[in-house]
mmCIF file of C-alpha atoms in Angstrom:
data_model
loop_
_atom_site.group_PDB
_atom_site.id
_atom_site.type_symbol
_atom_site.label_atom_id
_atom_site.label_comp_id
_atom_site.label_asym_id
_atom_site.label_seq_id
_atom_site.Cartn_x
_atom_site.Cartn_y
_atom_site.Cartn_z
ATOM 1 C CA MET A 220 116.896 109.822 109.682
ATOM 2 C CA THR A 221 112.929 110.402 110.119
ATOM 3 C CA HIS A 222 112.101 109.711 114.114
ATOM 4 C CA LEU A 223 110.859 106.304 114.552
ATOM 5 C CA LEU A 224 109.081 105.718 117.654
ATOM 6 C CA GLU A 225 109.977 101.576 119.541
ATOM 7 C CA LEU A 226 107.636 99.636 120.824
ATOM 8 C CA PRO A 227 107.459 95.601 121.768
ATOM 9 C CA SER A 228 105.372 94.159 119.271
ATOM 10 C CA PRO A 229 102.034 93.855 120.307
ATOM 11 C CA PHE A 230 100.840 91.191 118.945
ATOM 12 C CA PRO A 231 100.559 87.845 120.147
ATOM 13 C CA SER A 232 101.230 85.918 117.368
ATOM 14 C CA GLU A 233 103.772 88.299 115.560
ATOM 15 C CA PRO A 234 106.878 88.974 118.813
ATOM 16 C CA GLY A 235 109.708 91.246 118.307
ATOM 17 C CA LEU A 236 109.729 95.541 118.058
ATOM 18 C CA VAL A 237 107.924 97.673 116.154
ATOM 19 C CA ARG A 238 109.175 101.191 114.820
ATOM 20 C CA LEU A 239 106.405 104.009 113.561
ATOM 21 C CA LEU A 240 106.295 107.271 112.306
ATOM 22 C CA GLU A 241 105.432 108.844 115.305
ATOM 23 C CA ALA A 242 106.475 112.193 116.926
ATOM 24 C CA PRO A 243 108.162 111.919 119.931
ATOM 25 C CA GLY A 244 105.388 112.467 122.988
ATOM 26 C CA SER A 245 102.749 109.922 121.188
ATOM 27 C CA ASP A 246 100.752 107.760 122.784
ATOM 28 C CA PRO A 247 102.207 104.097 122.832
ATOM 29 C CA ALA A 248 99.280 101.911 125.015
ATOM 30 C CA GLU A 249 97.327 104.353 122.048
ATOM 31 C CA LEU A 250 99.093 103.754 119.059
ATOM 32 C CA ALA A 251 98.967 99.787 119.754
ATOM 33 C CA ALA A 252 95.464 98.529 120.711
ATOM 34 C CA ARG A 253 95.618 100.479 117.424
ATOM 35 C CA LEU A 254 97.594 98.088 115.727
ATOM 36 C CA VAL A 255 95.659 95.039 117.057
ATOM 37 C CA GLU A 256 92.365 96.150 115.457
ATOM 38 C CA GLY A 257 93.508 97.689 112.523
ATOM 39 C CA ARG A 258 93.099 101.209 112.861
ATOM 40 C CA TYR A 259 96.869 102.133 111.832
ATOM 41 C CA ASP A 260 96.738 104.320 109.186
ATOM 42 C CA LYS A 261 100.691 104.394 107.923
ATOM 43 C CA PRO A 262 103.238 101.434 107.438
ATOM 44 C CA PHE A 263 105.287 100.098 109.874
ATOM 45 C CA VAL A 264 108.072 98.153 110.394
ATOM 46 C CA LEU A 265 108.053 95.407 112.864
ATOM 47 C CA GLU A 266 111.353 94.086 114.333
ATOM 48 C CA ASN A 267 112.376 90.292 114.895
ATOM 49 C CA GLY A 268 114.933 87.631 114.750
ATOM 50 C CA GLY A 269 117.312 89.770 112.594
ATOM 51 C CA LEU A 270 114.530 90.232 109.607
ATOM 52 C CA ARG A 271 112.745 93.495 109.396
ATOM 53 C CA ALA A 272 109.951 93.701 107.726
ATOM 54 C CA LEU A 273 107.302 96.063 106.220
ATOM 55 C CA HIS A 274 104.000 96.100 107.252
ATOM 56 C CA PHE A 275 100.423 97.775 105.770
ATOM 57 C CA SER A 276 98.892 95.726 107.918
ATOM 58 C CA LEU A 277 99.651 93.570 109.923
ATOM 59 C CA GLY A 278 97.620 90.820 106.792
ATOM 60 C CA TYR A 279 100.455 91.887 104.119
ATOM 61 C CA VAL A 280 104.005 91.509 104.582
ATOM 62 C CA GLN A 281 105.904 94.487 101.984
ATOM 63 C CA SER A 282 108.893 93.806 102.207
ATOM 64 C CA ILE A 283 111.110 91.586 104.236
ATOM 65 C CA MET A 284 114.821 92.699 104.812
ATOM 66 C CA ASP A 285 118.355 90.515 106.154
ATOM 67 C CA ILE A 286 119.459 93.205 108.081
ATOM 68 C CA ALA A 287 122.736 91.885 108.610
ATOM 69 C CA ASN A 288 122.881 91.881 104.971
ATOM 70 C CA PRO A 289 120.320 94.112 103.199
ATOM 71 C CA ALA A 290 120.703 94.094 99.602
ATOM 72 C CA ALA A 291 119.443 89.783 100.101
ATOM 73 C CA LEU A 292 115.991 89.248 98.646
ATOM 74 C CA VAL A 293 114.402 87.145 101.431
ATOM 75 C CA LEU A 294 111.113 86.504 100.472
ATOM 76 C CA ALA A 295 110.460 84.138 97.413
ATOM 77 C CA TYR A 296 108.445 85.728 95.262
ATOM 78 C CA ALA A 297 111.342 88.693 95.242
ATOM 79 C CA GLN A 298 113.523 86.408 94.085
ATOM 80 C CA ARG A 299 111.776 85.560 91.463
ATOM 81 C CA MET A 300 110.678 88.677 90.209
ATOM 82 C CA MET A 301 115.009 88.491 89.909
ATOM 83 C CA ALA A 302 114.220 85.162 86.993
ATOM 84 C CA PHE A 303 113.515 88.551 83.843
ATOM 85 C CA LEU A 304 117.612 88.119 84.021
ATOM 86 C CA LEU A 305 117.232 84.846 82.174
ATOM 87 C CA PHE A 306 115.213 86.995 79.361
ATOM 88 C CA ASN A 307 117.682 89.965 79.214
ATOM 89 C CA PRO A 308 120.677 89.750 81.664
ATOM 90 C CA ARG A 309 121.726 93.158 81.093
ATOM 91 C CA PRO A 310 119.796 95.024 80.979
ATOM 92 C CA ARG A 311 120.145 99.761 80.892
ATOM 93 C CA ARG A 312 117.428 100.554 82.280
ATOM 94 C CA ILE A 313 114.550 99.481 85.741
ATOM 95 C CA THR A 314 111.857 101.553 86.583
ATOM 96 C CA LEU A 315 110.431 100.290 89.642
ATOM 97 C CA LEU A 316 106.989 100.855 90.253
ATOM 98 C CA GLY A 317 106.733 100.859 94.010
ATOM 99 C CA LEU A 318 109.630 101.204 96.737
ATOM 100 C CA GLY A 319 107.703 99.742 99.280
ATOM 101 C CA GLY A 320 110.887 98.307 101.665
ATOM 102 C CA GLY A 321 113.209 98.094 99.192
ATOM 103 C CA SER A 322 114.262 94.644 98.970
ATOM 104 C CA LEU A 323 114.550 94.503 94.714
ATOM 105 C CA ALA A 324 115.697 98.270 94.017
ATOM 106 C CA SER A 325 118.587 97.138 96.185
ATOM 107 C CA PHE A 326 119.042 94.109 95.182
ATOM 108 C CA CYS A 327 119.363 95.273 91.844
ATOM 109 C CA HIS A 328 121.956 98.422 92.222
ATOM 110 C CA ARG A 329 124.374 95.827 93.939
ATOM 111 C CA HIS A 330 124.461 93.448 91.039
ATOM 112 C CA LEU A 331 123.169 95.294 88.016
ATOM 113 C CA PRO A 332 125.664 98.354 88.466
ATOM 114 C CA ALA A 333 125.664 99.359 84.825
ATOM 115 C CA ALA A 334 122.082 99.846 84.942
ATOM 116 C CA ASP A 335 120.095 103.255 85.458
ATOM 117 C CA LEU A 336 117.264 102.511 88.613
ATOM 118 C CA THR A 337 114.452 105.109 88.720
ATOM 119 C CA ALA A 338 112.323 104.070 91.713
ATOM 120 C CA LEU A 339 108.570 105.016 92.320
ATOM 121 C CA GLU A 340 106.600 106.037 95.206
ATOM 122 C CA ILE A 341 103.429 107.380 95.747
ATOM 123 C CA ASP A 342 103.256 107.517 99.865
ATOM 124 C CA PRO A 343 106.088 109.663 101.319
ATOM 125 C CA GLN A 344 105.852 107.532 104.602
ATOM 126 C CA VAL A 345 107.163 104.842 102.835
ATOM 127 C CA ILE A 346 109.807 106.515 101.143
ATOM 128 C CA ALA A 347 110.841 108.076 104.655
ATOM 129 C CA LEU A 348 111.892 103.894 106.067
ATOM 130 C CA ARG A 349 114.450 103.936 103.101
ATOM 131 C CA GLU A 350 116.456 104.626 105.146
ATOM 132 C CA LEU A 351 115.999 102.179 108.011
ATOM 133 C CA PHE A 352 115.773 99.526 104.773
ATOM 134 C CA GLY A 353 119.177 100.303 104.251
ATOM 135 C CA VAL A 354 117.874 101.740 100.186
ATOM 136 C CA PRO A 355 121.431 103.321 98.776
ATOM 137 C CA PRO A 356 120.973 107.357 98.258
ATOM 138 C CA ASP A 357 120.278 108.859 95.226
ATOM 139 C CA ASP A 358 122.967 109.040 92.895
ATOM 140 C CA GLU A 359 124.032 109.281 89.397
ATOM 141 C CA ARG A 360 122.529 105.822 88.473
ATOM 142 C CA PHE A 361 119.644 105.804 91.053
ATOM 143 C CA ARG A 362 116.661 107.279 92.018
ATOM 144 C CA VAL A 363 113.911 107.502 94.618
ATOM 145 C CA VAL A 364 111.458 108.857 93.000
ATOM 146 C CA ALA A 365 108.075 110.413 95.173
ATOM 147 C CA GLY A 366 104.939 110.898 93.768
ATOM 148 C CA ASP A 367 102.627 109.034 91.162
ATOM 149 C CA GLY A 368 104.225 106.610 89.166
ATOM 150 C CA VAL A 369 100.411 105.011 87.345
ATOM 151 C CA HIS A 370 101.123 109.242 85.980
ATOM 152 C CA TRP A 371 104.579 109.726 85.222
ATOM 153 C CA ILE A 372 105.413 106.791 83.655
ATOM 154 C CA GLU A 373 102.389 107.045 81.411
ATOM 155 C CA HIS A 374 103.860 111.267 80.680
ATOM 156 C CA ALA A 375 107.273 109.586 80.389
ATOM 157 C CA THR A 376 109.989 110.259 77.870
ATOM 158 C CA THR A 377 112.424 107.392 78.437
ATOM 159 C CA ARG A 378 111.585 103.858 77.918
ATOM 160 C CA CYS A 379 113.651 101.644 79.616
ATOM 161 C CA ASP A 380 113.867 97.384 79.282
ATOM 162 C CA VAL A 381 112.029 96.013 82.629
ATOM 163 C CA LEU A 382 109.337 97.945 85.249
ATOM 164 C CA LEU A 383 109.476 95.826 87.424
ATOM 165 C CA ILE A 384 105.787 96.710 89.060
ATOM 166 C CA ASP A 385 105.594 95.544 93.182
ATOM 167 C CA ALA A 386 102.247 98.201 93.864
ATOM 168 C CA PHE A 387 100.709 97.185 96.767
ATOM 169 C CA GLY A 388 97.873 99.214 98.800
ATOM 170 C CA ALA A 389 96.369 97.182 101.664
ATOM 171 C CA GLU A 390 94.113 94.732 100.329
ATOM 172 C CA GLY A 391 96.675 94.043 97.290
ATOM 173 C CA VAL A 392 97.425 94.857 93.875
ATOM 174 C CA ALA A 393 96.808 98.538 93.615
ATOM 175 C CA GLY A 394 93.370 99.377 92.217
ATOM 176 C CA GLU A 395 94.970 102.562 90.424
ATOM 177 C CA LEU A 396 96.877 100.158 88.143
ATOM 178 C CA LEU A 397 93.161 98.925 86.413
ATOM 179 C CA GLU A 398 91.510 102.786 86.971
ATOM 180 C CA SER A 399 93.816 104.044 84.183
ATOM 181 C CA ASP A 400 95.258 102.967 80.880
ATOM 182 C CA PHE A 401 97.787 102.298 82.866
ATOM 183 C CA TYR A 402 99.122 98.351 81.326
ATOM 184 C CA SER A 403 98.674 100.911 77.489
ATOM 185 C CA HIS A 404 100.533 102.937 79.219
ATOM 186 C CA ALA A 405 103.253 100.404 80.584
ATOM 187 C CA CYS A 406 103.659 98.411 77.283
ATOM 188 C CA ARG A 407 104.826 102.082 75.815
ATOM 189 C CA HIS A 408 107.780 102.862 78.307
ATOM 190 C CA LEU A 409 109.193 99.245 77.180
ATOM 191 C CA THR A 410 111.301 99.444 75.262
ATOM 192 C CA GLY A 411 110.942 97.016 71.425
ATOM 193 C CA ARG A 412 112.300 94.144 73.687
ATOM 194 C CA GLY A 413 111.011 95.028 77.040
ATOM 195 C CA ILE A 414 110.154 92.634 79.915
ATOM 196 C CA LEU A 415 106.932 94.014 82.488
ATOM 197 C CA VAL A 416 107.616 91.763 86.333
ATOM 198 C CA MET A 417 104.639 92.584 88.267
ATOM 199 C CA ASN A 418 103.749 90.571 91.403
ATOM 200 C CA LEU A 419 100.313 89.481 92.795
ATOM 201 C CA ALA A 420 99.295 88.991 95.726
ATOM 202 C CA GLY A 421 95.458 89.088 97.893
ATOM 203 C CA GLU A 422 92.874 87.669 96.495
ATOM 204 C CA ARG A 423 92.855 86.101 93.196
ATOM 205 C CA GLU A 424 88.893 87.760 92.719
ATOM 206 C CA GLY A 425 91.438 91.083 92.973
ATOM 207 C CA TYR A 426 94.201 90.508 91.140
ATOM 208 C CA ALA A 427 92.046 88.978 87.967
ATOM 209 C CA PRO A 428 90.824 91.606 85.789
ATOM 210 C CA HIS A 429 94.187 93.367 86.391
ATOM 211 C CA VAL A 430 96.422 89.551 84.516
ATOM 212 C CA ALA A 431 93.132 90.389 82.001
ATOM 213 C CA ARG A 432 94.649 93.657 80.930
ATOM 214 C CA VAL A 433 98.432 92.642 80.319
ATOM 215 C CA LEU A 434 96.780 89.410 78.733
ATOM 216 C CA GLU A 435 94.450 91.889 76.991
ATOM 217 C CA VAL A 436 97.569 94.883 76.454
ATOM 218 C CA PHE A 437 100.988 92.327 75.537
ATOM 219 C CA ASP A 438 98.464 89.606 73.285
ATOM 220 C CA GLU A 439 98.805 86.820 75.481
ATOM 221 C CA ARG A 440 103.074 87.259 75.400
ATOM 222 C CA VAL A 441 102.231 86.789 79.398
ATOM 223 C CA ILE A 442 103.797 83.836 81.349
ATOM 224 C CA ALA A 443 102.658 83.991 85.117
ATOM 225 C CA ILE A 444 104.496 81.497 87.718
ATOM 226 C CA PRO A 445 103.207 80.382 91.501
ATOM 227 C CA VAL A 446 105.019 81.121 94.328
ATOM 228 C CA ARG A 447 104.110 78.760 96.463
ATOM 229 C CA GLU A 448 105.916 80.082 99.515
ATOM 230 C CA ASP A 449 104.499 83.473 99.469
ATOM 231 C CA GLY A 450 101.325 82.608 98.560
ATOM 232 C CA ASN A 451 102.521 85.290 95.103
ATOM 233 C CA HIS A 452 101.440 84.643 91.504
ATOM 234 C CA ILE A 453 104.523 86.246 89.431
ATOM 235 C CA LEU A 454 104.161 87.615 85.764
ATOM 236 C CA PHE A 455 106.374 88.267 82.500
ATOM 237 C CA ALA A 456 104.992 90.330 79.520
ATOM 238 C CA PHE A 457 106.566 90.434 77.152
ATOM 239 C CA ARG A 458 107.019 93.556 74.684
ATOM 240 C CA ASP A 459 108.667 92.468 71.012
ATOM 241 C CA PRO A 460 105.451 90.235 69.118
ATOM 242 C CA ALA A 461 108.130 88.099 67.989
ATOM 243 C CA PHE A 462 108.689 86.844 71.469
ATOM 244 C CA ALA A 463 109.435 83.165 71.546
ATOM 245 C CA PRO A 464 111.251 82.297 74.544
ATOM 246 C CA ARG A 465 114.676 79.464 73.686
ATOM 247 C CA TRP A 466 113.261 76.815 75.988
ATOM 248 C CA HIS A 467 117.306 74.926 76.531
ATOM 249 C CA TRP A 468 119.547 78.572 75.932
ATOM 250 C CA LEU A 469 116.920 79.579 79.646
ATOM 251 C CA ARG A 470 118.619 77.249 80.893
ATOM 252 C CA SER A 471 122.446 77.821 80.211
ATOM 253 C CA GLN A 472 122.044 80.860 80.787
ATOM 254 C CA ALA A 473 120.668 80.015 84.308
ATOM 255 C CA GLN A 474 123.176 78.504 85.341
ATOM 256 C CA ALA A 475 126.081 80.895 84.480
ATOM 257 C CA LEU A 476 122.929 83.559 86.652
ATOM 258 C CA GLN A 477 123.025 81.081 90.002
ATOM 259 C CA GLY A 478 126.671 81.094 89.925
ATOM 260 C CA ARG A 479 126.494 85.398 89.474
ATOM 261 C CA LEU A 480 123.784 86.101 91.850
ATOM 262 C CA GLY A 481 123.791 82.854 94.594
ATOM 263 C CA LEU A 482 119.834 82.580 93.523
ATOM 264 C CA ASP A 483 118.078 79.200 91.820
ATOM 265 C CA PHE A 484 118.083 80.696 87.918
ATOM 266 C CA PRO A 485 117.615 76.655 86.942
ATOM 267 C CA ALA A 486 114.624 76.443 88.788
ATOM 268 C CA PHE A 487 112.736 79.410 87.473
ATOM 269 C CA ALA A 488 113.284 78.572 84.077
ATOM 270 C CA GLN A 489 111.709 75.232 85.425
ATOM 271 C CA GLN A 490 108.578 76.928 86.201
ATOM 272 C CA LEU A 491 108.739 79.324 83.462
ATOM 273 C CA GLU A 492 108.391 76.627 81.163
ATOM 274 C CA ALA A 493 105.921 74.798 82.979
ATOM 275 C CA GLY A 494 103.515 78.774 83.023
ATOM 276 C CA GLU A 495 104.264 78.391 79.718
ATOM 277 C CA ARG A 496 103.067 74.900 79.162
ATOM 278 C CA GLN A 497 100.284 75.381 81.718
ATOM 279 C CA GLY A 498 98.880 78.541 80.428
ATOM 280 C CA HIS A 499 99.202 79.605 83.747
ATOM 281 C CA ALA A 500 98.632 83.466 83.741
ATOM 282 C CA GLN A 501 95.226 82.825 81.455
ATOM 283 C CA ARG A 502 93.609 80.241 84.353
ATOM 284 C CA LEU A 503 94.725 83.398 86.609
ATOM 285 C CA ALA A 504 92.895 85.721 84.558
ATOM 286 C CA ARG A 505 89.379 84.000 84.823
#
């Protein structure tokens, strides 16, 4: 494992232990000051109460892991991203843009054994923390690809059933997604009935242009739901031109998924139906 420097959390509101990707002999006092002042420019880990959290800044939690159960989804937004299973309960290929603490990758690896998983991560320091967060080692059906995921998806020769986008910088949704024709490439990376699932966080003016572009590329076949516990929103965009949700069937599917995976899929189905009826995605784009 990569060397990690441990020190008591310097944040008065966040007690516990901080782990940093720093060499032995680094000055703990100087590092603590940089953390508190927001000048620390690497991902860091904050651990307390049986939970381990990945941060790029104190204001944004990238991922949280239950140390006793690394494959569990702790954060409500991550649980709701799995609502794609209501539309495709047994995907064959999943691409994840943004590894973070690996909670989505670990959950999919454990509970979807027939799925081939590719996780794309641009930050080598995030990848260096994968073992600390219990991310499974690469094997024949799971791999972490280091590098620019936006470029990888543009030039990918394979397609996926589900594209999970959880790509953030220190201040919110990665701006690089708008600086290229990423969403068009993402749509082409999907199979005929493929689904794009995207986590939105931060200020609305930061993510509204992303929502508008997704609506444009997917010809309004987009459903959004709020995640009130985390202050996030989740987008679901569907490539199939004939997509039309069968809500009665989805409600029955939700019961089976809840029994299989232990997440509240009946509530997710209700939120998706309400999100479509209320035009939540269109409102987020304004």
